[in-house]
Tab-separated table of C-alpha atoms in Angstrom:
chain	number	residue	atom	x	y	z
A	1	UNK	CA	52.797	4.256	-7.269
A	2	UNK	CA	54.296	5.338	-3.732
A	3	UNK	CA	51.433	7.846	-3.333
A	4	UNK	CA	48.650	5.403	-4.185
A	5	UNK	CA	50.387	3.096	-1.806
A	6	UNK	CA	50.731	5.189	0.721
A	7	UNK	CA	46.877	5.804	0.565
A	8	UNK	CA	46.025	1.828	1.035
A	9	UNK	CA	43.877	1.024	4.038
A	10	UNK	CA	46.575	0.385	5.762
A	11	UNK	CA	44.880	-1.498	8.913
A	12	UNK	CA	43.535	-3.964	6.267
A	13	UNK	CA	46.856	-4.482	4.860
A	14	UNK	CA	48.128	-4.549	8.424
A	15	UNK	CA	45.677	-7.367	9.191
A	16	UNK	CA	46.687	-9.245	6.169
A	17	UNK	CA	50.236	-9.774	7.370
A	18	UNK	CA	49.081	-10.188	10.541
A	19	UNK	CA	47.401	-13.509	8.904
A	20	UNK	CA	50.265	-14.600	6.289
A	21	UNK	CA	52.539	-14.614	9.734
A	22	UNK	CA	50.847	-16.994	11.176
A	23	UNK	CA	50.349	-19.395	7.657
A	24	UNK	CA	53.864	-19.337	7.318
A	25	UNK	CA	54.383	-19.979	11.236
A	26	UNK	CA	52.476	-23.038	11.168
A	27	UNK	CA	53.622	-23.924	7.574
A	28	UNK	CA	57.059	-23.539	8.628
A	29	UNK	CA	56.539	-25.992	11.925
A	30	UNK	CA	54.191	-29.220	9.557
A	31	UNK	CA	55.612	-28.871	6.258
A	32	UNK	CA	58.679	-26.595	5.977
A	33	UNK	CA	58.753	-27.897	2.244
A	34	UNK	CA	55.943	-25.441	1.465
A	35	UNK	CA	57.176	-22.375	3.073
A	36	UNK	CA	58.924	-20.771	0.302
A	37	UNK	CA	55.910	-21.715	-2.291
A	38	UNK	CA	53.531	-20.033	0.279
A	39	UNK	CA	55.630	-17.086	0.199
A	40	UNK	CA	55.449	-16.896	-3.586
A	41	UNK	CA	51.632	-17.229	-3.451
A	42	UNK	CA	51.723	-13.906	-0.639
A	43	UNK	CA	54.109	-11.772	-3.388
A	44	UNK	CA	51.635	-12.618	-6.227
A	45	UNK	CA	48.422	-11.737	-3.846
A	46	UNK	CA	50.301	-8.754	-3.052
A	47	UNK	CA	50.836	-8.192	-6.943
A	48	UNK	CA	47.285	-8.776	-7.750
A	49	UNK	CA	46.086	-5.793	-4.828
A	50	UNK	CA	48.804	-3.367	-6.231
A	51	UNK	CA	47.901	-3.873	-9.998
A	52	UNK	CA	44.066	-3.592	-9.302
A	53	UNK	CA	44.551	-0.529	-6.761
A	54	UNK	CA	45.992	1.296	-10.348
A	55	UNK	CA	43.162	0.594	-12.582
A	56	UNK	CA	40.171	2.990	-11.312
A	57	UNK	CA	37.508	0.467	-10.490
A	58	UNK	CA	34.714	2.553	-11.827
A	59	UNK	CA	35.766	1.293	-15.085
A	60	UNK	CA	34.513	-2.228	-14.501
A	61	UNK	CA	31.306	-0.659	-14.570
A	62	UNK	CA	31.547	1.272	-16.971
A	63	UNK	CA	33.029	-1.614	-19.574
A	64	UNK	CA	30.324	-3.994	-18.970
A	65	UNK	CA	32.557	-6.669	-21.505
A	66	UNK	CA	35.161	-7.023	-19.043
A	67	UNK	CA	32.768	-8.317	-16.604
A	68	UNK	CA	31.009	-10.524	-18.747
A	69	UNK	CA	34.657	-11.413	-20.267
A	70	UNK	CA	35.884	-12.198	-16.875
A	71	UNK	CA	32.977	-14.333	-16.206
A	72	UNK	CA	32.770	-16.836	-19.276
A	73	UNK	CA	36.232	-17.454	-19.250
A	74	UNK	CA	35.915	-18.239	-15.459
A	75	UNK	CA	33.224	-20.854	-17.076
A	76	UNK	CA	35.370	-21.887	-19.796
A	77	UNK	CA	37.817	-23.180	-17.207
A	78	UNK	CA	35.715	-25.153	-14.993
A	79	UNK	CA	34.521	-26.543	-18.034
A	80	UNK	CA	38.599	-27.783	-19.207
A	81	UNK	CA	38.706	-28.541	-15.837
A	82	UNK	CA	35.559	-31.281	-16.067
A	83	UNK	CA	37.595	-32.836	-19.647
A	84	UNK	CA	40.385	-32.208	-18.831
A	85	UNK	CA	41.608	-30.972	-15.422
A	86	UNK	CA	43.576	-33.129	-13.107
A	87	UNK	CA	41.917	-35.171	-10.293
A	88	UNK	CA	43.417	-34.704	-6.495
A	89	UNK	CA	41.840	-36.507	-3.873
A	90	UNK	CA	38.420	-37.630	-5.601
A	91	UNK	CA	37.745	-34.329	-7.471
A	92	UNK	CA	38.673	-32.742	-11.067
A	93	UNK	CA	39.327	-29.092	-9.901
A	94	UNK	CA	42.933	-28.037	-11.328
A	95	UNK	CA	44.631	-26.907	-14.367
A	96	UNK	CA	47.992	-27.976	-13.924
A	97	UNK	CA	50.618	-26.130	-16.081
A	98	UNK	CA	53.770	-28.027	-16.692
A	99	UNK	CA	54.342	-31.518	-15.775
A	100	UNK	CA	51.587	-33.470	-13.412
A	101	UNK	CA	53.888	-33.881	-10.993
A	102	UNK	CA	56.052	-30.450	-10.555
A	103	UNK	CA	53.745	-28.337	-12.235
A	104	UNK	CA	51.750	-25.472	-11.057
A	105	UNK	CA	48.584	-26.389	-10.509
A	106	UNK	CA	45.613	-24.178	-10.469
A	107	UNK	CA	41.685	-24.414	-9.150
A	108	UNK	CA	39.362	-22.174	-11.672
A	109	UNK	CA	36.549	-22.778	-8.748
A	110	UNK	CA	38.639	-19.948	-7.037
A	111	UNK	CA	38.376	-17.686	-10.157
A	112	UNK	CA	33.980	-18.256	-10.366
A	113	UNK	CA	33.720	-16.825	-6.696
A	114	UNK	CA	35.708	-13.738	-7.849
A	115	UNK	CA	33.853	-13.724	-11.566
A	116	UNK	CA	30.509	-13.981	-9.842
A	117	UNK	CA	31.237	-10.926	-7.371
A	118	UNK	CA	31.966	-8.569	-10.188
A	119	UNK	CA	29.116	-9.675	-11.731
A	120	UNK	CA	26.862	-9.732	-9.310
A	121	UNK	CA	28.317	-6.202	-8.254
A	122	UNK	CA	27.535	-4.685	-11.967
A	123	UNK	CA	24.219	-6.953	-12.259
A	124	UNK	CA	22.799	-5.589	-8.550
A	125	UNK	CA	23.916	-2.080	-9.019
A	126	UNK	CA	22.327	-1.135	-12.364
A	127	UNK	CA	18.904	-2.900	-11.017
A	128	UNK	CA	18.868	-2.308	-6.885
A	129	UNK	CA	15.632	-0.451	-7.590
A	130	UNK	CA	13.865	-3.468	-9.300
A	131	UNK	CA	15.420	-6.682	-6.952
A	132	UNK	CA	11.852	-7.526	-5.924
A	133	UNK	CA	11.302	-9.024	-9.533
A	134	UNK	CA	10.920	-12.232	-10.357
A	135	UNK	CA	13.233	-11.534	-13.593
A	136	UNK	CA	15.874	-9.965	-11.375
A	137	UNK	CA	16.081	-12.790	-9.149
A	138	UNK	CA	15.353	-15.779	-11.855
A	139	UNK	CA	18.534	-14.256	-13.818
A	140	UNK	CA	20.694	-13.618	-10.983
A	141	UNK	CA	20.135	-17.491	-9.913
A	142	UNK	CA	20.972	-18.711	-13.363
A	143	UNK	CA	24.168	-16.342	-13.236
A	144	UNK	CA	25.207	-18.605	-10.194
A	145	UNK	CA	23.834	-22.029	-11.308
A	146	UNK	CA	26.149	-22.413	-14.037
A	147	UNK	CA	28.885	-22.621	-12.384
A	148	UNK	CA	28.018	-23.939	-9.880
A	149	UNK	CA	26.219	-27.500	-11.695
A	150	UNK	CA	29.869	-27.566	-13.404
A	151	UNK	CA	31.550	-27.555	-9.925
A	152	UNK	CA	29.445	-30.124	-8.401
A	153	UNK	CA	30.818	-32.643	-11.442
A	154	UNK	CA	33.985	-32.227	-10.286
A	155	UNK	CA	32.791	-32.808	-7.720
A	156	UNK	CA	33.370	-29.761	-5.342
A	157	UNK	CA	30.538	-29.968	-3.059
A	158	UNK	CA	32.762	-26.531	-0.974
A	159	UNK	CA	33.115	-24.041	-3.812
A	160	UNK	CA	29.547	-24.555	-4.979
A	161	UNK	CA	28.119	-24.320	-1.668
A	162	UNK	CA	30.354	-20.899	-1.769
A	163	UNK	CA	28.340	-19.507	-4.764
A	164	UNK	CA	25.199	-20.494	-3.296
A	165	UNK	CA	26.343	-17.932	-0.311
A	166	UNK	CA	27.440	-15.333	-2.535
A	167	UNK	CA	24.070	-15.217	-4.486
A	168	UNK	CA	22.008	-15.822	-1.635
A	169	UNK	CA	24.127	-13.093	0.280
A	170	UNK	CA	23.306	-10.391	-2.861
A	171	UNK	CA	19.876	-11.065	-2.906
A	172	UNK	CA	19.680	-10.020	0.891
A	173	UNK	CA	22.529	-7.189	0.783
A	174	UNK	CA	20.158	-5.731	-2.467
A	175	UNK	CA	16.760	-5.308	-0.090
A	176	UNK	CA	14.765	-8.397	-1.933
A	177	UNK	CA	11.685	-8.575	0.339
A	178	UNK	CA	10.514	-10.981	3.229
A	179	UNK	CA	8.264	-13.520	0.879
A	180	UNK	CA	10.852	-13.215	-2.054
A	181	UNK	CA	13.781	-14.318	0.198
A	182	UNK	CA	10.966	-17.399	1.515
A	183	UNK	CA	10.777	-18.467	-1.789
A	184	UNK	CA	14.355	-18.732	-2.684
A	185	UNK	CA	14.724	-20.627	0.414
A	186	UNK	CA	11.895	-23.665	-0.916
A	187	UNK	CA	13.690	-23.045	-4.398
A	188	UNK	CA	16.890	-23.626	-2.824
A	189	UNK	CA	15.701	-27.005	-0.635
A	190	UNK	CA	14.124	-28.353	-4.348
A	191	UNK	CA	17.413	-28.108	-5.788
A	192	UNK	CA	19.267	-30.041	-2.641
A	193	UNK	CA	16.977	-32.720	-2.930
A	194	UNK	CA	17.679	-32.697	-6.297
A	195	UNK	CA	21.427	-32.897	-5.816
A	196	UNK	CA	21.266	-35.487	-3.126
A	197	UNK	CA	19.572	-37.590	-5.332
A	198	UNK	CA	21.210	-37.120	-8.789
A	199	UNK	CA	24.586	-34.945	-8.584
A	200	UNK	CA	26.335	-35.263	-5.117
A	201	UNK	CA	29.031	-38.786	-5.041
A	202	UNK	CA	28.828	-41.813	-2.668
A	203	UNK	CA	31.639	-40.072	-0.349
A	204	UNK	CA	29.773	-36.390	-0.219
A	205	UNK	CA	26.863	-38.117	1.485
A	206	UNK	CA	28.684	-40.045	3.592
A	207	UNK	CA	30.449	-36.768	4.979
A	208	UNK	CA	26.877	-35.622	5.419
A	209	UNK	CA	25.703	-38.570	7.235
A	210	UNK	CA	28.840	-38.628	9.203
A	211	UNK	CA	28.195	-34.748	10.186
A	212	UNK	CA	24.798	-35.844	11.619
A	213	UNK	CA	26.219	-38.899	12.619
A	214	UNK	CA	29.358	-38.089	14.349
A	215	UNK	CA	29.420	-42.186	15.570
A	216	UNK	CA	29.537	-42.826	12.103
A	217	UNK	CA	32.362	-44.725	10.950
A	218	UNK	CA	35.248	-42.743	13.294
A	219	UNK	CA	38.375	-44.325	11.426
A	220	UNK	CA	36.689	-43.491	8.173
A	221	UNK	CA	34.293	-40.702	6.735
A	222	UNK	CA	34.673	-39.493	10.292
A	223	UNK	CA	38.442	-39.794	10.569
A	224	UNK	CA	39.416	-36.379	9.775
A	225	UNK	CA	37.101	-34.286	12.002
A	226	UNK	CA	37.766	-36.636	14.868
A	227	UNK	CA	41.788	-35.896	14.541
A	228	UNK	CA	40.778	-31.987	14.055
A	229	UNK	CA	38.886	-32.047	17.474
A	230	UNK	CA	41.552	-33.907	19.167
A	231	UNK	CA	44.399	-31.656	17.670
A	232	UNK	CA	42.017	-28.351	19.180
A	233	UNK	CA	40.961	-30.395	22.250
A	234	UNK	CA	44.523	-31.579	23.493
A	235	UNK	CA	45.774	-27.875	22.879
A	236	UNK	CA	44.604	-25.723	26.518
A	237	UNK	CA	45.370	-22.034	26.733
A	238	UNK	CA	48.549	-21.948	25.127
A	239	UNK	CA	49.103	-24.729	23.208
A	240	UNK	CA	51.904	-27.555	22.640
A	241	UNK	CA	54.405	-24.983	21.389
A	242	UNK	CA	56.102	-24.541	17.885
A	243	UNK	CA	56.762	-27.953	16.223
A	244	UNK	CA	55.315	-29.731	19.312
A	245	UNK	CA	51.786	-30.430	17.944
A	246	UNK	CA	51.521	-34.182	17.624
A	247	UNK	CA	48.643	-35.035	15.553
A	248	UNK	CA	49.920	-32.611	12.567
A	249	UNK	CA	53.108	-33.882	13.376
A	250	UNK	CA	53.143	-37.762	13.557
A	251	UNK	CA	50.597	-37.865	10.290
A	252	UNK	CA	47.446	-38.193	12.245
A	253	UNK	CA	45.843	-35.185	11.287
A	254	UNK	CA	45.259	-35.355	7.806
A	255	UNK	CA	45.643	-31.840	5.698
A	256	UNK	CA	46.916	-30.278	8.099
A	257	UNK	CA	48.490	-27.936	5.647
A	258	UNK	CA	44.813	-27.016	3.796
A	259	UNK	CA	41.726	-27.789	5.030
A	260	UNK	CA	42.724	-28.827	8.695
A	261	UNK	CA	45.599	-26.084	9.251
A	262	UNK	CA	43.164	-24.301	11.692
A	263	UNK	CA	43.861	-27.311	13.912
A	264	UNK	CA	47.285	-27.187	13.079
A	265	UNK	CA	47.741	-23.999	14.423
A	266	UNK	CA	45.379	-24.250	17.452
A	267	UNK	CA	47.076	-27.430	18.478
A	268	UNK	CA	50.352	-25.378	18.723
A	269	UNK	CA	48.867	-22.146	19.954
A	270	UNK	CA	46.231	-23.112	22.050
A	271	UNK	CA	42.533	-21.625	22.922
A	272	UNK	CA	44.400	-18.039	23.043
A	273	UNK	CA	46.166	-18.691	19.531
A	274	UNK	CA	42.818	-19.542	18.125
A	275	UNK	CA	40.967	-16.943	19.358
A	276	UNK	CA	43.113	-13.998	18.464
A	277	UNK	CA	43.517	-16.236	14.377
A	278	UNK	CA	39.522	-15.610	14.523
A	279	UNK	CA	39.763	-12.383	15.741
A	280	UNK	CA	42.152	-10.780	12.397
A	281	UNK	CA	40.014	-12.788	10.583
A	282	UNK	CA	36.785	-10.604	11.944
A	283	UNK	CA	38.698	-7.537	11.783
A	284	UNK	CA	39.171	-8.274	8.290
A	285	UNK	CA	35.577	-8.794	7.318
A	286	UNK	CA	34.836	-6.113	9.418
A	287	UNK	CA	37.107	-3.550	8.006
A	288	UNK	CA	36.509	-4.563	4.429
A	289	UNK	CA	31.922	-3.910	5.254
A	290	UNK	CA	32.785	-0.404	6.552
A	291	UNK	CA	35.037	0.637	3.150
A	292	UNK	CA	32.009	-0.784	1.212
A	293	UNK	CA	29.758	1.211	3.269
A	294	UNK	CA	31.540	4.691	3.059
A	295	UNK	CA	31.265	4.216	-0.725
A	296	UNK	CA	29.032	6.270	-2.333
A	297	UNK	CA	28.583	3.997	-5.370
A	298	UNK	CA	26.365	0.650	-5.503
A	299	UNK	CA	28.860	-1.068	-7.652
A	300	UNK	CA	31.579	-0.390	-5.124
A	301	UNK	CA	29.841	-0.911	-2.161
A	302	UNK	CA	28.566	-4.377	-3.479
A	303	UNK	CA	32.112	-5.301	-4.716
A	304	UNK	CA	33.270	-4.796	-0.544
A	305	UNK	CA	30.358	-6.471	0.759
A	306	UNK	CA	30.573	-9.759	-1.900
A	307	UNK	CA	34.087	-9.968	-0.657
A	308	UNK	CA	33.548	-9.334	2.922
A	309	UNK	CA	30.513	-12.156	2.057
A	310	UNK	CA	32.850	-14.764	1.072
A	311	UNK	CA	35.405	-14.355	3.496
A	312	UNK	CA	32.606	-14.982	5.657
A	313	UNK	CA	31.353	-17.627	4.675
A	314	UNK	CA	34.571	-19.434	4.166
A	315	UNK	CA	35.916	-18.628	7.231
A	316	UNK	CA	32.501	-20.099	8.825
A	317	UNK	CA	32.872	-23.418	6.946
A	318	UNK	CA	36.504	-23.913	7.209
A	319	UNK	CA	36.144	-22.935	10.868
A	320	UNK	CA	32.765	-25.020	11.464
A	321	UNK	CA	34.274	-28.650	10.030
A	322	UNK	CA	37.456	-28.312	12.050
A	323	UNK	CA	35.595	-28.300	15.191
A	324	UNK	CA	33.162	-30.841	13.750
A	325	UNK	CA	29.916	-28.762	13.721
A	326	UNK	CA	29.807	-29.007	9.894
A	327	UNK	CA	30.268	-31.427	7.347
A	328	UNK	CA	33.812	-31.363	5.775
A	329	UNK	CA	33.353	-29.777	2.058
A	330	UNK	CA	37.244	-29.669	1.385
A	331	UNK	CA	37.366	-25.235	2.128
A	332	UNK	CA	40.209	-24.077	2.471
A	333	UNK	CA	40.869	-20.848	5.220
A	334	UNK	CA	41.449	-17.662	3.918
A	335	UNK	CA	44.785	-16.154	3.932
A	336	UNK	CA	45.993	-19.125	6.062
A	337	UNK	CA	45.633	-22.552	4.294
A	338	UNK	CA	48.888	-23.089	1.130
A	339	UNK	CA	47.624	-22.565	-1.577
A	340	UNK	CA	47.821	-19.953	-4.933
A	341	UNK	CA	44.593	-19.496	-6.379
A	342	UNK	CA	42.273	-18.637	-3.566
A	343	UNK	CA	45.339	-15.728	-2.372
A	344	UNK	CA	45.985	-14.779	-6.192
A	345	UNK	CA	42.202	-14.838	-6.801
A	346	UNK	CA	41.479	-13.225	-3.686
A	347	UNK	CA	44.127	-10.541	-4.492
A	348	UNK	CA	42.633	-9.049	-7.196
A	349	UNK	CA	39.294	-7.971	-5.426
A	350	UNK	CA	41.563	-6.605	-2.191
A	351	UNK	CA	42.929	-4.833	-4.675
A	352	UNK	CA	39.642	-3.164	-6.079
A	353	UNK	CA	38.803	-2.647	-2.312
A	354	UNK	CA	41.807	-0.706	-1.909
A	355	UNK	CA	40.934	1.398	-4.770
A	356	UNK	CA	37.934	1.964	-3.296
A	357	UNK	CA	39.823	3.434	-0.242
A	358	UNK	CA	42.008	5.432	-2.018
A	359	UNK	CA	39.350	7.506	-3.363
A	360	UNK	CA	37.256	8.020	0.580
A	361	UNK	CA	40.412	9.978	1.409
């Protein structure tokens, strides 16, 4: 165990801390209640990467059921989660084990992005030479649709929009060519038309509207980005200082704990805090793209870049509604936001990534 460990990509690792510092930093300063929970959610991410770094990845490719396993019950638990799951703030996405009100609660959504990965990871590698088919591509989609129609009757306009990114994202990272990755695109707008008019609720829209609209209804669908931007806006260089930010602090800035701690922290840290939050973030996403690209072995290599791909792209959203440029789909940041099941999610592909590493040395 202490040799394997000691073979970790330790800048990676490195940068990880580097990030949980600063979610229990601004966790300890807006809701000190959570700071102990988040720390429990950090040792089980960190038991996810060291039980995954044991298991020689290679073996997920070569047990094709454990993909496949991992994947339907990933589907089986949106689908309790639809019947049966408990609704928070307009949408059906947790399990919660125990009581409903001190239970622990947990978002299957989180579980798909990781499912699909693998998947996608196996599916891509065993058929890089033939992504220009229509077969390839037409199977891949359905791979992602699945999950995704069940997470938009939750509704979780976010994690769907997540698996559209992770499937779009393997279709480019694979080679598909120029008038393949056209027609995914009109494919793509069919289907958003078709949402708009048949899956997404009364309040997603209005988020939508209020994204193009940003006029729209300011102490309503508006409300949150328009304390986010003051929160960043009022910050400067440095910041308020700890426990001086006063939107997350007098209740104006609503989630500041989730979806809206970016603003949190910015509005303590300032322009310099921010920056430098982005910046592990990037090295992150950057570090995890090179270990995919020193691996020798497609599966591997698309396992790195599907996680470097998420990251991404939930870092962009998070990122892009807290400064209003987006519409707010309810994404939480990676690494920073409280929460369990995006870290102990998340944890188990880090720790595949490591493995990866361990065997480059």
């Amino acid at each position: 165990m202490f040799e394997m460990v000691r073979k970790f990509d330790w800048p990676l690792m490195a940068a990880f801390f580097v990030l949980f510092a600063c979610s229990l930093l601004v966790l300890s300063s807006i809701a000190y209640e959570l700071f102990w929970s988040q720390l429990m959610w950090i040792s089980l991410f960190l038991c996810g990467v060291l039980i995954m770094a044991s298991i020689n990845w290679r073996t997920l490719i070569n047990y094709p059921w454990i993909v496949w396993g991992f994947y339907v019950i990933a589907v089986v638990l949106l689908l309790i989660t639809v019947i049966w799951g408990r609704t928070i703030r307009g949408t059906a996405s947790w399990i919660t084990i125990g009581s409903p009100e001190s239970g622990i609660r947990f978002q299957p959504a989180e579980l798909a992005k990781v499912a699909l990965i693998i998947l996608y990871a196996q599916y891509f590698a065993r058929r890089h030479v033939s992504v220009a088919s229509l077969r390839t591509i037409a199977l891949s989609f359905l791979y992602f649709v699945l999950p995704a129609f069940i997470i938009l009757k939750q509704p979780d306009l976010g994690s769907a929009s997540i698996l559209f990114g992770i499937w779009f994202g393997f279709l480019l990272v694979s080679g598909l060519p120029l008038r393949r990755i056209i027609a995914s695109i009109v494919i793509f707008g069919v289907i958003a038309l078709i949402a708009w008019q048949f899956l997404l609720k009364p309040y997603q829209k209005n988020r939508i509207i209020g994204f193009i609209s940003p006029s729209y209804d300011p102490l309503g669908i508006n409300y949150n980005v328009t304390q986010s931007k003051i929160a960043i806006g009022s910050a400067g260089w440095w910041g308020k200082g700890y426990g001086q930010g006063t939107q997350s602090h007098l209740g104006f800035l609503p989630e500041a704990h989730t979806d809206f701690i970016f603003a949190a922290f910015t509005e303590e840290w300032g322009f310099i805090g921010a920056l430098f939050l982005i910046g592990v973030l990037g090295f992150v996403i950057l570090r995890i793209i090179k270990i995919g690209i020193l691996c020798e072995d497609n599966f591997g290599r698309f396992v790195s870049l599907g996680t470097a791909l998420m990251i991404l792209i939930q870092s962009f959203l998070n990122l892009g509604f807290n400064l209003g440029i987006l519409p707010v789909v309810g994404i939480p940041l990676p690494f920073l936001s409280y929460g369990g099941s995006h870290l102990l999610t998340t944890g188990l592909l880090v720790g595949i990534i490591q493995n990866i590493a361990i065997r480059l040395k």
